């Protein structure tokens, strides 16, 4: 640790100190624990301007409020960032499931005023906890239904729909003084690879890109989004050599110069294999800042002081070697500080927002699509809930509960449940149900052959089965009663359970 700290400031000059502070300022690191570590508090005094909260840092809203107060005791204008999309990707409600439906559910309703209200209530909660920067919303147009990482995180497949709801979400969130970060530029919706694992490639021509992917980002910029997040994707029509996060053509020439964006550009998580696997973490960070990024998201996986110091020192070394222009680093750091200053002046807006804690359930109920086969028998007795579990993507994580079992057990005491995956799931469900009516809960049935097969077998034997789809509703509705929730947030489960009982 001492050696790294000395390397960054060995000149002892004012210029060296400024360079070191700027290098720290562009980092947005995470950390372990539910209280502020000493190393984070110490680095705040040395120039660190942002921290990021993940599910591991959150137990309750009161605890998060105490944590952010600890941090702000060291630096009042600290940017506290979080990846809170609502819906499937939640950190604030990581242990219970989100109190708000996600983008796809809001897109299914297609009421921008409702989207604005949901984002406003989410922002009010975040601001109340001391969080000032949200890595959301996703402005990706879900052009590929087999996309393994976007899916219900998108408002939908229509560019116009995604654009109007992206703008509404940004407006609602920022009305509470929480900065929005529209992602993943220039658009992650037409990928079939998860950038957490490898580098996705989008082979579309420039006309398609401009007509389909860019309008939601234009709408976000017009709505005043304070930040935009880059995507770790290769788009040869824009840059055949480097992914968006590392591309000057994408970040500076397209986003800054052509689209006229003046706010903060932050990278997606730099530990993701699309970057770290091909370029290495330290090299990737230098290339990202050089390309036009202003802030570096890191800490979803690597969240120790040593990583922060290595990245700081890599940036300082790149400036001293001439690889990275000192003016570019200074400009990036200034944009971070400018956003931090905005959050201080905007802080009072949250207190002025009228609470609307029931808006999430209202939205989830409106998002349901219910399809009946004939006149299905009403569900009045305890049922067996069979949840078919796909492997969750890393953005969603595996900590957050989902499904309808808990809510149906509350509405129908005596209800039992189980989770199933892979071949043989149908026979296991039939045995476990023991004659009770079955509620089969699926998530992206169209993407999982074993899930489709299990449901085929189950419905052939038990045609009275109720099917609840909590992912993208791409497969044709089937079952005596089919309920599409357009997402797996807790409130979506509540709304679906009510619909099961109502028939």
Tab-separated table of C-alpha atoms in Angstrom:
chain	number	residue	atom	x	y	z
A	1	UNK	CA	0.000	0.000	0.000
A	2	UNK	CA	2.743	2.487	0.971
A	3	UNK	CA	4.685	1.871	-2.227
A	4	UNK	CA	1.627	2.532	-4.374
A	5	UNK	CA	0.777	5.733	-2.531
A	6	UNK	CA	4.345	6.992	-2.937
A	7	UNK	CA	4.439	6.193	-6.651
A	8	UNK	CA	1.505	8.466	-7.420
A	9	UNK	CA	2.849	11.511	-5.599
A	10	UNK	CA	6.596	10.996	-5.516
A	11	UNK	CA	7.308	14.420	-6.977
A	12	UNK	CA	5.821	16.074	-3.918
A	13	UNK	CA	4.930	19.065	-6.121
A	14	UNK	CA	1.627	20.880	-6.324
A	15	UNK	CA	1.286	19.600	-9.894
A	16	UNK	CA	1.836	16.059	-8.684
A	17	UNK	CA	-0.762	16.486	-5.948
A	18	UNK	CA	-3.283	17.851	-8.454
A	19	UNK	CA	-2.631	14.976	-10.817
A	20	UNK	CA	-3.121	12.446	-8.037
A	21	UNK	CA	-6.348	14.107	-6.883
A	22	UNK	CA	-7.685	14.138	-10.431
A	23	UNK	CA	-6.841	10.455	-10.874
A	24	UNK	CA	-8.736	9.604	-7.688
A	25	UNK	CA	-11.645	11.861	-8.640
A	26	UNK	CA	-12.494	9.905	-11.794
A	27	UNK	CA	-12.826	6.581	-9.943
A	28	UNK	CA	-16.180	5.302	-8.666
A	29	UNK	CA	-15.129	2.353	-6.484
A	30	UNK	CA	-17.169	-0.018	-4.419
A	31	UNK	CA	-16.186	-1.452	-1.057
A	32	UNK	CA	-17.084	-4.265	1.297
A	33	UNK	CA	-19.255	-3.891	4.371
A	34	UNK	CA	-22.285	-1.992	5.621
A	35	UNK	CA	-20.291	0.783	7.273
A	36	UNK	CA	-17.705	3.112	5.767
A	37	UNK	CA	-14.229	1.486	5.723
A	38	UNK	CA	-11.337	3.547	7.039
A	39	UNK	CA	-9.534	3.372	3.700
A	40	UNK	CA	-12.479	4.898	1.842
A	41	UNK	CA	-12.821	7.723	4.343
A	42	UNK	CA	-9.099	8.417	4.113
A	43	UNK	CA	-9.101	8.511	0.308
A	44	UNK	CA	-12.034	10.933	0.310
A	45	UNK	CA	-9.721	13.422	1.929
A	46	UNK	CA	-7.174	12.823	-0.830
A	47	UNK	CA	-9.483	13.514	-3.755
A	48	UNK	CA	-11.834	10.550	-4.175
A	49	UNK	CA	-15.156	12.112	-5.196
A	50	UNK	CA	-17.459	9.102	-5.680
A	51	UNK	CA	-18.283	5.738	-4.174
A	52	UNK	CA	-20.622	3.010	-5.367
A	53	UNK	CA	-23.041	0.922	-3.336
A	54	UNK	CA	-23.891	-2.666	-4.240
A	55	UNK	CA	-26.175	-5.269	-2.721
A	56	UNK	CA	-23.454	-6.354	-0.287
A	57	UNK	CA	-23.526	-2.883	1.275
A	58	UNK	CA	-27.263	-2.811	1.957
A	59	UNK	CA	-29.324	-4.217	4.803
A	60	UNK	CA	-32.030	-1.588	5.222
A	61	UNK	CA	-32.791	1.987	4.279
A	62	UNK	CA	-31.911	3.184	7.788
A	63	UNK	CA	-28.544	1.439	7.553
A	64	UNK	CA	-27.832	2.974	4.128
A	65	UNK	CA	-28.758	6.406	5.488
A	66	UNK	CA	-26.281	5.942	8.346
A	67	UNK	CA	-23.613	4.714	5.903
A	68	UNK	CA	-23.947	7.683	3.557
A	69	UNK	CA	-23.907	10.056	6.541
A	70	UNK	CA	-20.598	8.497	7.632
A	71	UNK	CA	-19.167	9.067	4.182
A	72	UNK	CA	-20.432	12.633	3.886
A	73	UNK	CA	-18.844	13.510	7.185
A	74	UNK	CA	-15.602	13.278	5.197
A	75	UNK	CA	-16.860	14.986	2.028
A	76	UNK	CA	-20.235	16.710	1.818
A	77	UNK	CA	-20.392	16.787	-1.983
A	78	UNK	CA	-19.620	13.090	-2.336
A	79	UNK	CA	-21.347	11.317	-5.223
A	80	UNK	CA	-22.951	8.137	-3.885
A	81	UNK	CA	-23.814	5.906	-6.842
A	82	UNK	CA	-26.012	2.822	-7.026
A	83	UNK	CA	-27.229	0.437	-9.726
A	84	UNK	CA	-30.949	0.765	-8.966
A	85	UNK	CA	-32.986	0.200	-12.101
A	86	UNK	CA	-35.983	-1.075	-10.111
A	87	UNK	CA	-37.613	-4.262	-11.370
A	88	UNK	CA	-35.230	-7.180	-11.733
A	89	UNK	CA	-32.090	-5.120	-11.068
A	90	UNK	CA	-32.418	-3.727	-7.560
A	91	UNK	CA	-29.898	-2.974	-4.859
A	92	UNK	CA	-32.033	-0.982	-2.441
A	93	UNK	CA	-34.505	-3.899	-2.217
A	94	UNK	CA	-31.957	-6.622	-2.870
A	95	UNK	CA	-33.209	-8.825	-0.018
A	96	UNK	CA	-36.931	-8.471	-0.643
A	97	UNK	CA	-37.409	-7.751	-4.344
A	98	UNK	CA	-38.178	-4.350	-5.758
A	99	UNK	CA	-41.132	-2.237	-4.708
A	100	UNK	CA	-41.240	-0.916	-8.270
A	101	UNK	CA	-41.783	-2.729	-11.575
A	102	UNK	CA	-38.949	-2.495	-14.068
A	103	UNK	CA	-38.725	-0.926	-17.495
A	104	UNK	CA	-40.471	-3.633	-19.477
A	105	UNK	CA	-43.544	-3.520	-17.253
A	106	UNK	CA	-43.680	0.258	-17.570
A	107	UNK	CA	-43.282	-0.037	-21.312
A	108	UNK	CA	-46.137	-2.552	-21.429
A	109	UNK	CA	-48.435	-0.003	-19.766
A	110	UNK	CA	-47.063	2.753	-22.032
A	111	UNK	CA	-48.115	5.672	-19.855
A	112	UNK	CA	-45.162	8.083	-19.612
A	113	UNK	CA	-46.840	9.896	-16.721
A	114	UNK	CA	-46.859	6.636	-14.771
A	115	UNK	CA	-43.208	5.995	-15.632
A	116	UNK	CA	-42.362	9.504	-14.439
A	117	UNK	CA	-44.240	8.922	-11.168
A	118	UNK	CA	-42.531	5.585	-10.503
A	119	UNK	CA	-39.085	7.085	-11.127
A	120	UNK	CA	-39.936	10.064	-8.921
A	121	UNK	CA	-40.897	7.818	-5.995
A	122	UNK	CA	-37.770	5.723	-6.504
A	123	UNK	CA	-35.696	8.903	-6.525
A	124	UNK	CA	-37.375	10.117	-3.351
A	125	UNK	CA	-36.391	6.898	-1.583
A	126	UNK	CA	-32.834	6.997	-2.879
A	127	UNK	CA	-32.378	10.633	-1.896
A	128	UNK	CA	-33.795	9.884	1.537
A	129	UNK	CA	-31.005	7.336	1.982
A	130	UNK	CA	-28.326	9.777	0.853
A	131	UNK	CA	-27.857	8.245	-2.615
A	132	UNK	CA	-27.354	10.921	-5.269
A	133	UNK	CA	-26.401	9.101	-8.483
A	134	UNK	CA	-28.317	6.217	-10.073
A	135	UNK	CA	-26.835	4.117	-12.885
A	136	UNK	CA	-30.224	3.999	-14.622
A	137	UNK	CA	-32.316	3.955	-16.760
A	138	UNK	CA	-31.531	1.450	-19.491
A	139	UNK	CA	-32.290	3.090	-22.832
A	140	UNK	CA	-31.509	-0.069	-24.803
A	141	UNK	CA	-34.011	-1.131	-27.467
A	142	UNK	CA	-34.441	-4.873	-26.950
A	143	UNK	CA	-34.133	-5.762	-30.623
A	144	UNK	CA	-32.907	-9.300	-29.916
A	145	UNK	CA	-35.418	-11.335	-27.858
A	146	UNK	CA	-32.632	-13.795	-26.982
A	147	UNK	CA	-30.511	-11.048	-25.432
A	148	UNK	CA	-29.125	-12.661	-22.252
A	149	UNK	CA	-28.445	-9.475	-20.294
A	150	UNK	CA	-31.020	-6.803	-21.249
A	151	UNK	CA	-34.471	-8.391	-21.729
A	152	UNK	CA	-36.965	-6.939	-19.230
A	153	UNK	CA	-34.458	-4.220	-18.352
A	154	UNK	CA	-35.540	-2.564	-21.621
A	155	UNK	CA	-38.775	-0.612	-22.007
A	156	UNK	CA	-39.458	-2.650	-25.150
A	157	UNK	CA	-38.713	-3.332	-28.797
A	158	UNK	CA	-40.082	-0.084	-30.244
A	159	UNK	CA	-37.562	2.735	-30.544
A	160	UNK	CA	-40.216	5.424	-30.083
A	161	UNK	CA	-41.621	3.735	-26.972
A	162	UNK	CA	-38.171	3.335	-25.436
A	163	UNK	CA	-37.342	6.968	-26.197
A	164	UNK	CA	-40.434	8.469	-24.560
A	165	UNK	CA	-40.165	6.310	-21.452
A	166	UNK	CA	-36.432	6.912	-21.107
A	167	UNK	CA	-37.106	10.657	-21.096
A	168	UNK	CA	-39.954	10.292	-18.587
A	169	UNK	CA	-37.820	8.145	-16.265
A	170	UNK	CA	-34.949	10.637	-16.366
A	171	UNK	CA	-37.297	13.527	-15.628
A	172	UNK	CA	-38.977	11.730	-12.743
A	173	UNK	CA	-35.762	10.625	-11.070
A	174	UNK	CA	-33.950	13.934	-11.438
A	175	UNK	CA	-36.928	15.882	-10.093
A	176	UNK	CA	-35.835	14.543	-6.683
A	177	UNK	CA	-32.229	15.694	-6.982
A	178	UNK	CA	-30.843	12.260	-7.871
A	179	UNK	CA	-28.745	12.226	-11.051
A	180	UNK	CA	-29.812	9.786	-13.758
A	181	UNK	CA	-27.262	7.813	-15.792
A	182	UNK	CA	-28.750	6.663	-19.088
A	183	UNK	CA	-27.208	3.420	-20.374
A	184	UNK	CA	-25.712	1.517	-22.252
A	185	UNK	CA	-24.454	3.821	-25.025
A	186	UNK	CA	-24.586	3.335	-27.994
A	187	UNK	CA	-27.165	0.587	-27.299
A	188	UNK	CA	-26.890	-2.938	-25.869
A	189	UNK	CA	-30.240	-4.288	-27.050
A	190	UNK	CA	-29.181	-6.270	-30.122
A	191	UNK	CA	-26.585	-8.492	-28.454
A	192	UNK	CA	-26.552	-12.223	-27.855
A	193	UNK	CA	-23.553	-12.187	-25.505
A	194	UNK	CA	-23.443	-10.907	-21.916
A	195	UNK	CA	-20.607	-8.360	-21.640
A	196	UNK	CA	-19.981	-9.549	-18.086
A	197	UNK	CA	-18.514	-12.667	-19.698
A	198	UNK	CA	-17.226	-11.673	-23.159
A	199	UNK	CA	-17.258	-8.882	-25.726
A	200	UNK	CA	-20.571	-8.609	-27.599
A	201	UNK	CA	-20.557	-7.510	-31.224
A	202	UNK	CA	-23.395	-5.697	-32.983
A	203	UNK	CA	-23.188	-6.038	-36.748
A	204	UNK	CA	-25.691	-3.440	-37.913
A	205	UNK	CA	-25.163	-0.731	-40.485
A	206	UNK	CA	-24.949	2.929	-39.576
A	207	UNK	CA	-28.488	3.667	-40.787
A	208	UNK	CA	-29.933	1.017	-38.462
A	209	UNK	CA	-27.868	2.239	-35.540
A	210	UNK	CA	-28.958	5.852	-36.023
A	211	UNK	CA	-32.612	4.962	-36.533
A	212	UNK	CA	-33.005	2.294	-33.845
A	213	UNK	CA	-30.394	2.614	-31.095
A	214	UNK	CA	-29.645	6.337	-30.823
A	215	UNK	CA	-33.076	8.021	-30.513
A	216	UNK	CA	-33.585	6.979	-26.853
A	217	UNK	CA	-30.228	8.537	-25.990
A	218	UNK	CA	-31.170	11.682	-27.877
A	219	UNK	CA	-34.389	11.782	-25.835
A	220	UNK	CA	-32.461	11.337	-22.597
A	221	UNK	CA	-30.086	14.158	-23.515
A	222	UNK	CA	-33.048	16.410	-24.351
A	223	UNK	CA	-34.567	15.500	-20.971
A	224	UNK	CA	-31.366	16.639	-19.255
A	225	UNK	CA	-29.810	13.353	-18.176
A	226	UNK	CA	-26.842	14.212	-15.981
A	227	UNK	CA	-24.849	11.137	-16.984
A	228	UNK	CA	-24.553	8.526	-19.733
A	229	UNK	CA	-22.990	5.093	-19.257
A	230	UNK	CA	-20.925	3.499	-22.012
A	231	UNK	CA	-21.395	-0.058	-23.245
A	232	UNK	CA	-18.682	-2.692	-23.518
A	233	UNK	CA	-19.792	-3.645	-27.018
A	234	UNK	CA	-18.057	-3.674	-30.380
A	235	UNK	CA	-19.996	-1.887	-33.128
A	236	UNK	CA	-17.885	-2.154	-36.312
A	237	UNK	CA	-20.054	0.397	-38.128
A	238	UNK	CA	-18.728	2.955	-35.621
A	239	UNK	CA	-15.343	1.557	-34.636
A	240	UNK	CA	-14.096	-1.797	-35.942
A	241	UNK	CA	-11.252	-1.990	-33.443
A	242	UNK	CA	-12.396	-0.905	-29.989
A	243	UNK	CA	-15.533	-1.401	-27.885
A	244	UNK	CA	-17.654	1.629	-27.068
A	245	UNK	CA	-16.133	2.234	-23.644
A	246	UNK	CA	-12.650	2.535	-25.152
A	247	UNK	CA	-13.583	4.234	-28.427
A	248	UNK	CA	-12.943	7.916	-29.066
A	249	UNK	CA	-15.198	7.639	-32.114
A	250	UNK	CA	-18.102	6.488	-29.905
A	251	UNK	CA	-17.630	8.607	-26.787
A	252	UNK	CA	-16.105	11.836	-28.095
A	253	UNK	CA	-17.021	12.112	-31.762
A	254	UNK	CA	-20.513	10.592	-31.603
A	255	UNK	CA	-21.797	11.244	-28.085
A	256	UNK	CA	-20.062	14.538	-27.345
A	257	UNK	CA	-19.679	16.195	-30.726
A	258	UNK	CA	-22.476	14.773	-32.861
A	259	UNK	CA	-25.208	14.353	-30.228
A	260	UNK	CA	-24.107	17.434	-28.322
A	261	UNK	CA	-23.965	15.795	-24.915
A	262	UNK	CA	-22.243	17.884	-22.223
A	263	UNK	CA	-22.722	15.863	-19.023
A	264	UNK	CA	-20.751	13.098	-17.330
A	265	UNK	CA	-19.763	9.936	-19.194
A	266	UNK	CA	-19.251	6.951	-16.906
A	267	UNK	CA	-18.093	3.493	-17.925
A	268	UNK	CA	-19.908	0.254	-17.269
A	269	UNK	CA	-18.131	-1.961	-14.729
A	270	UNK	CA	-14.513	-2.228	-15.807
A	271	UNK	CA	-13.999	-5.654	-14.243
A	272	UNK	CA	-16.418	-7.118	-16.781
A	273	UNK	CA	-14.632	-9.612	-19.006
A	274	UNK	CA	-15.431	-7.673	-22.183
A	275	UNK	CA	-12.806	-5.143	-21.037
A	276	UNK	CA	-10.634	-6.736	-18.363
A	277	UNK	CA	-10.279	-9.991	-20.267
A	278	UNK	CA	-9.056	-8.347	-23.458
A	279	UNK	CA	-7.195	-5.272	-22.232
A	280	UNK	CA	-6.536	-5.738	-18.535
A	281	UNK	CA	-8.120	-3.558	-15.874
A	282	UNK	CA	-5.446	-0.859	-15.584
A	283	UNK	CA	-4.895	-0.562	-19.322
A	284	UNK	CA	-8.645	-0.461	-19.909
A	285	UNK	CA	-9.100	2.402	-17.448
A	286	UNK	CA	-6.431	4.521	-19.156
A	287	UNK	CA	-7.917	3.846	-22.596
A	288	UNK	CA	-11.421	4.710	-21.385
A	289	UNK	CA	-10.403	8.110	-20.019
A	290	UNK	CA	-8.391	8.826	-23.161
A	291	UNK	CA	-11.416	7.952	-25.314
A	292	UNK	CA	-13.632	10.451	-23.511
A	293	UNK	CA	-15.009	8.738	-20.392
A	294	UNK	CA	-15.032	10.898	-17.258
A	295	UNK	CA	-15.710	8.369	-14.512
A	296	UNK	CA	-14.686	4.764	-14.016
A	297	UNK	CA	-17.162	2.314	-12.534
A	298	UNK	CA	-15.286	-0.363	-10.602
A	299	UNK	CA	-16.099	-2.367	-7.525
A	300	UNK	CA	-18.797	-4.812	-8.504
A	301	UNK	CA	-16.158	-7.492	-8.018
A	302	UNK	CA	-12.826	-5.874	-7.139
A	303	UNK	CA	-13.572	-3.606	-4.203
A	304	UNK	CA	-10.369	-3.258	-2.175
A	305	UNK	CA	-8.070	-0.320	-1.559
A	306	UNK	CA	-5.248	-1.925	-3.522
A	307	UNK	CA	-7.329	-1.926	-6.717
A	308	UNK	CA	-8.190	1.753	-6.284
A	309	UNK	CA	-4.542	2.672	-5.794
A	310	UNK	CA	-3.424	0.631	-8.801
A	311	UNK	CA	-5.941	2.386	-11.011
A	312	UNK	CA	-5.005	5.781	-9.633
A	313	UNK	CA	-1.350	5.094	-10.267
A	314	UNK	CA	-2.022	3.749	-13.764
A	315	UNK	CA	-3.693	7.037	-14.699
A	316	UNK	CA	-0.907	9.122	-13.171
A	317	UNK	CA	1.736	7.051	-14.962
A	318	UNK	CA	-0.110	7.371	-18.275
A	319	UNK	CA	-0.112	11.163	-17.964
A	320	UNK	CA	3.580	11.269	-17.079
A	321	UNK	CA	4.491	9.029	-19.995
A	322	UNK	CA	2.468	11.119	-22.435
A	323	UNK	CA	0.004	8.339	-23.216
A	324	UNK	CA	-2.871	10.257	-21.596
A	325	UNK	CA	-3.169	14.021	-21.939
A	326	UNK	CA	-3.161	15.761	-18.574
A	327	UNK	CA	-5.882	18.099	-19.845
A	328	UNK	CA	-8.139	15.123	-20.637
A	329	UNK	CA	-7.788	13.763	-17.089
A	330	UNK	CA	-8.350	17.219	-15.608
A	331	UNK	CA	-11.468	17.699	-17.753
A	332	UNK	CA	-12.831	14.320	-16.653
A	333	UNK	CA	-12.231	15.112	-12.976
A	334	UNK	CA	-13.889	18.505	-13.380
A	335	UNK	CA	-17.025	16.883	-14.813
A	336	UNK	CA	-17.208	14.546	-11.814
A	337	UNK	CA	-16.908	17.483	-9.416
A	338	UNK	CA	-19.483	19.469	-11.384
A	339	UNK	CA	-22.011	16.658	-11.052
A	340	UNK	CA	-21.226	16.358	-7.348
A	341	UNK	CA	-21.862	20.085	-6.953
A	342	UNK	CA	-25.204	19.748	-8.774
A	343	UNK	CA	-26.358	17.056	-6.370
A	344	UNK	CA	-25.644	19.363	-3.421
A	345	UNK	CA	-27.727	22.191	-4.853
A	346	UNK	CA	-30.486	19.751	-5.923
A	347	UNK	CA	-30.604	17.938	-2.588
A	348	UNK	CA	-33.658	19.810	-1.313
A	349	UNK	CA	-35.794	18.654	-4.237
A	350	UNK	CA	-36.358	15.237	-2.663
A	351	UNK	CA	-37.910	16.773	0.433
A	352	UNK	CA	-40.418	18.579	-1.771
A	353	UNK	CA	-41.551	15.402	-3.552
A	354	UNK	CA	-44.836	14.121	-2.167
A	355	UNK	CA	-44.538	10.445	-1.130
A	356	UNK	CA	-46.452	7.957	-3.247
A	357	UNK	CA	-45.434	4.566	-1.800
A	358	UNK	CA	-48.246	2.664	-3.520
A	359	UNK	CA	-47.331	3.705	-7.052
A	360	UNK	CA	-45.169	0.624	-7.646
A	361	UNK	CA	-48.022	-1.826	-7.039
A	362	UNK	CA	-50.406	0.321	-9.073
A	363	UNK	CA	-47.971	0.147	-11.994
A	364	UNK	CA	-47.411	-3.608	-11.590
A	365	UNK	CA	-51.143	-4.284	-11.658
A	366	UNK	CA	-51.592	-2.193	-14.777
A	367	UNK	CA	-48.724	-4.031	-16.496
A	368	UNK	CA	-50.287	-7.503	-16.228
A	369	UNK	CA	-51.406	-9.291	-19.368
A	370	UNK	CA	-53.954	-12.004	-18.473
A	371	UNK	CA	-55.013	-14.651	-21.004
A	372	UNK	CA	-57.716	-17.217	-20.175
A	373	UNK	CA	-58.240	-20.522	-21.973
A	374	UNK	CA	-61.982	-20.993	-22.011
A	375	UNK	CA	-63.490	-20.452	-18.581
A	376	UNK	CA	-60.807	-21.656	-16.162
A	377	UNK	CA	-61.953	-22.922	-12.794
A	378	UNK	CA	-61.397	-20.356	-10.043
A	379	UNK	CA	-58.425	-20.882	-7.737
A	380	UNK	CA	-59.875	-21.134	-4.243
A	381	UNK	CA	-57.877	-23.913	-2.578
A	382	UNK	CA	-54.158	-24.109	-1.676
A	383	UNK	CA	-51.996	-24.668	-4.751
A	384	UNK	CA	-48.527	-25.919	-5.522
A	385	UNK	CA	-46.223	-23.225	-6.904
A	386	UNK	CA	-43.462	-24.631	-9.126
A	387	UNK	CA	-40.825	-22.049	-9.969
A	388	UNK	CA	-38.598	-22.902	-12.926
A	389	UNK	CA	-35.221	-21.315	-12.210
A	390	UNK	CA	-32.916	-20.187	-15.017
A	391	UNK	CA	-29.358	-19.143	-14.225
A	392	UNK	CA	-29.597	-15.424	-13.372
A	393	UNK	CA	-27.439	-12.959	-15.227
A	394	UNK	CA	-24.858	-11.095	-13.182
A	395	UNK	CA	-26.647	-7.746	-13.445
A	396	UNK	CA	-29.681	-9.250	-11.708
A	397	UNK	CA	-27.696	-11.422	-9.317
A	398	UNK	CA	-28.905	-14.371	-7.294
A	399	UNK	CA	-29.622	-12.633	-3.980
A	400	UNK	CA	-32.994	-11.153	-4.830
A	401	UNK	CA	-36.075	-13.341	-4.270
A	402	UNK	CA	-38.667	-13.582	-7.016
A	403	UNK	CA	-41.847	-15.444	-7.851
A	404	UNK	CA	-45.388	-15.668	-6.511
A	405	UNK	CA	-45.100	-18.356	-3.839
A	406	UNK	CA	-44.963	-16.078	-0.805
A	407	UNK	CA	-47.916	-14.000	-1.935
A	408	UNK	CA	-50.044	-17.007	-2.866
A	409	UNK	CA	-49.255	-18.584	0.502
A	410	UNK	CA	-50.599	-15.413	2.119
A	411	UNK	CA	-53.744	-15.414	-0.012
A	412	UNK	CA	-54.228	-19.209	0.037
A	413	UNK	CA	-52.899	-20.583	3.362
A	414	UNK	CA	-51.523	-24.074	2.965
A	415	UNK	CA	-49.975	-23.368	-0.431
A	416	UNK	CA	-46.660	-25.173	-0.943
A	417	UNK	CA	-43.831	-24.426	-3.351
A	418	UNK	CA	-40.561	-25.628	-4.822
A	419	UNK	CA	-37.879	-24.562	-7.285
A	420	UNK	CA	-36.867	-26.685	-10.263
A	421	UNK	CA	-34.340	-26.569	-13.060
A	422	UNK	CA	-33.137	-28.753	-15.924
A	423	UNK	CA	-34.331	-32.025	-17.381
A	424	UNK	CA	-36.824	-33.953	-15.307
A	425	UNK	CA	-38.413	-30.821	-13.847
A	426	UNK	CA	-41.926	-31.759	-15.001
A	427	UNK	CA	-41.975	-35.169	-13.293
A	428	UNK	CA	-40.533	-33.643	-10.127
A	429	UNK	CA	-43.262	-31.013	-10.098
A	430	UNK	CA	-46.030	-33.544	-10.654
A	431	UNK	CA	-44.789	-35.647	-7.752
A	432	UNK	CA	-44.369	-32.668	-5.423
A	433	UNK	CA	-47.787	-31.215	-6.246
A	434	UNK	CA	-49.495	-34.342	-4.884
A	435	UNK	CA	-52.762	-33.645	-6.694
A	436	UNK	CA	-52.945	-29.933	-5.930
A	437	UNK	CA	-53.520	-27.452	-8.710
A	438	UNK	CA	-50.198	-26.211	-10.103
A	439	UNK	CA	-49.038	-22.662	-10.656
A	440	UNK	CA	-45.963	-22.840	-12.905
A	441	UNK	CA	-43.761	-19.752	-12.711
A	442	UNK	CA	-41.319	-19.267	-15.590
A	443	UNK	CA	-38.816	-16.583	-16.537
A	444	UNK	CA	-37.967	-16.122	-20.229
A	445	UNK	CA	-39.451	-19.455	-21.241
A	446	UNK	CA	-38.539	-18.798	-24.885
A	447	UNK	CA	-34.808	-18.750	-24.053
A	448	UNK	CA	-34.633	-22.096	-22.189
A	449	UNK	CA	-35.316	-25.366	-23.966
A	450	UNK	CA	-35.587	-27.379	-20.751
A	451	UNK	CA	-38.193	-24.916	-19.441
A	452	UNK	CA	-40.320	-25.161	-22.585
A	453	UNK	CA	-40.095	-28.943	-22.505
A	454	UNK	CA	-41.054	-29.126	-18.835
A	455	UNK	CA	-44.047	-26.876	-19.410
A	456	UNK	CA	-45.122	-28.926	-22.448
A	457	UNK	CA	-45.101	-32.119	-20.374
A	458	UNK	CA	-46.781	-30.493	-17.390
A	459	UNK	CA	-49.612	-28.939	-19.409
A	460	UNK	CA	-50.272	-32.175	-21.287
A	461	UNK	CA	-50.842	-33.956	-17.970
A	462	UNK	CA	-52.396	-31.062	-16.072
A	463	UNK	CA	-54.201	-28.682	-18.471
A	464	UNK	CA	-55.676	-26.760	-15.521
A	465	UNK	CA	-52.178	-25.451	-14.678
A	466	UNK	CA	-51.804	-21.693	-14.259
A	467	UNK	CA	-48.706	-20.246	-15.969
A	468	UNK	CA	-47.043	-17.056	-14.747
A	469	UNK	CA	-44.353	-15.639	-17.060
A	470	UNK	CA	-42.099	-13.210	-15.151
A	471	UNK	CA	-39.632	-12.543	-17.949
A	472	UNK	CA	-40.152	-11.523	-21.568
A	473	UNK	CA	-43.524	-12.934	-22.730
A	474	UNK	CA	-42.293	-14.174	-26.128
A	475	UNK	CA	-43.879	-17.629	-26.127
A	476	UNK	CA	-47.573	-17.981	-26.964
A	477	UNK	CA	-49.785	-17.838	-23.858
A	478	UNK	CA	-50.782	-21.267	-22.621
A	479	UNK	CA	-52.300	-22.924	-19.604
A	480	UNK	CA	-55.791	-22.517	-18.205
A	481	UNK	CA	-54.717	-19.073	-17.099
A	482	UNK	CA	-51.618	-17.288	-18.387
A	483	UNK	CA	-50.324	-14.183	-16.624
A	484	UNK	CA	-47.467	-12.124	-18.026
A	485	UNK	CA	-45.964	-9.726	-15.473
A	486	UNK	CA	-43.211	-8.278	-17.719
A	487	UNK	CA	-40.676	-8.550	-14.921
A	488	UNK	CA	-39.879	-10.279	-11.654
A	489	UNK	CA	-40.029	-7.408	-9.158
A	490	UNK	CA	-41.704	-8.178	-5.830
A	491	UNK	CA	-44.691	-6.003	-6.739
A	492	UNK	CA	-45.061	-7.936	-10.006
A	493	UNK	CA	-45.341	-11.108	-7.920
A	494	UNK	CA	-47.956	-9.491	-5.702
A	495	UNK	CA	-50.009	-8.386	-8.708
A	496	UNK	CA	-49.741	-11.833	-10.335
A	497	UNK	CA	-50.828	-13.631	-7.157
A	498	UNK	CA	-53.892	-11.381	-6.937
A	499	UNK	CA	-54.711	-12.244	-10.568
A	500	UNK	CA	-54.328	-15.988	-9.924
A	501	UNK	CA	-56.873	-15.865	-7.137
A	502	UNK	CA	-59.202	-13.549	-9.036
A	503	UNK	CA	-59.033	-15.929	-12.017
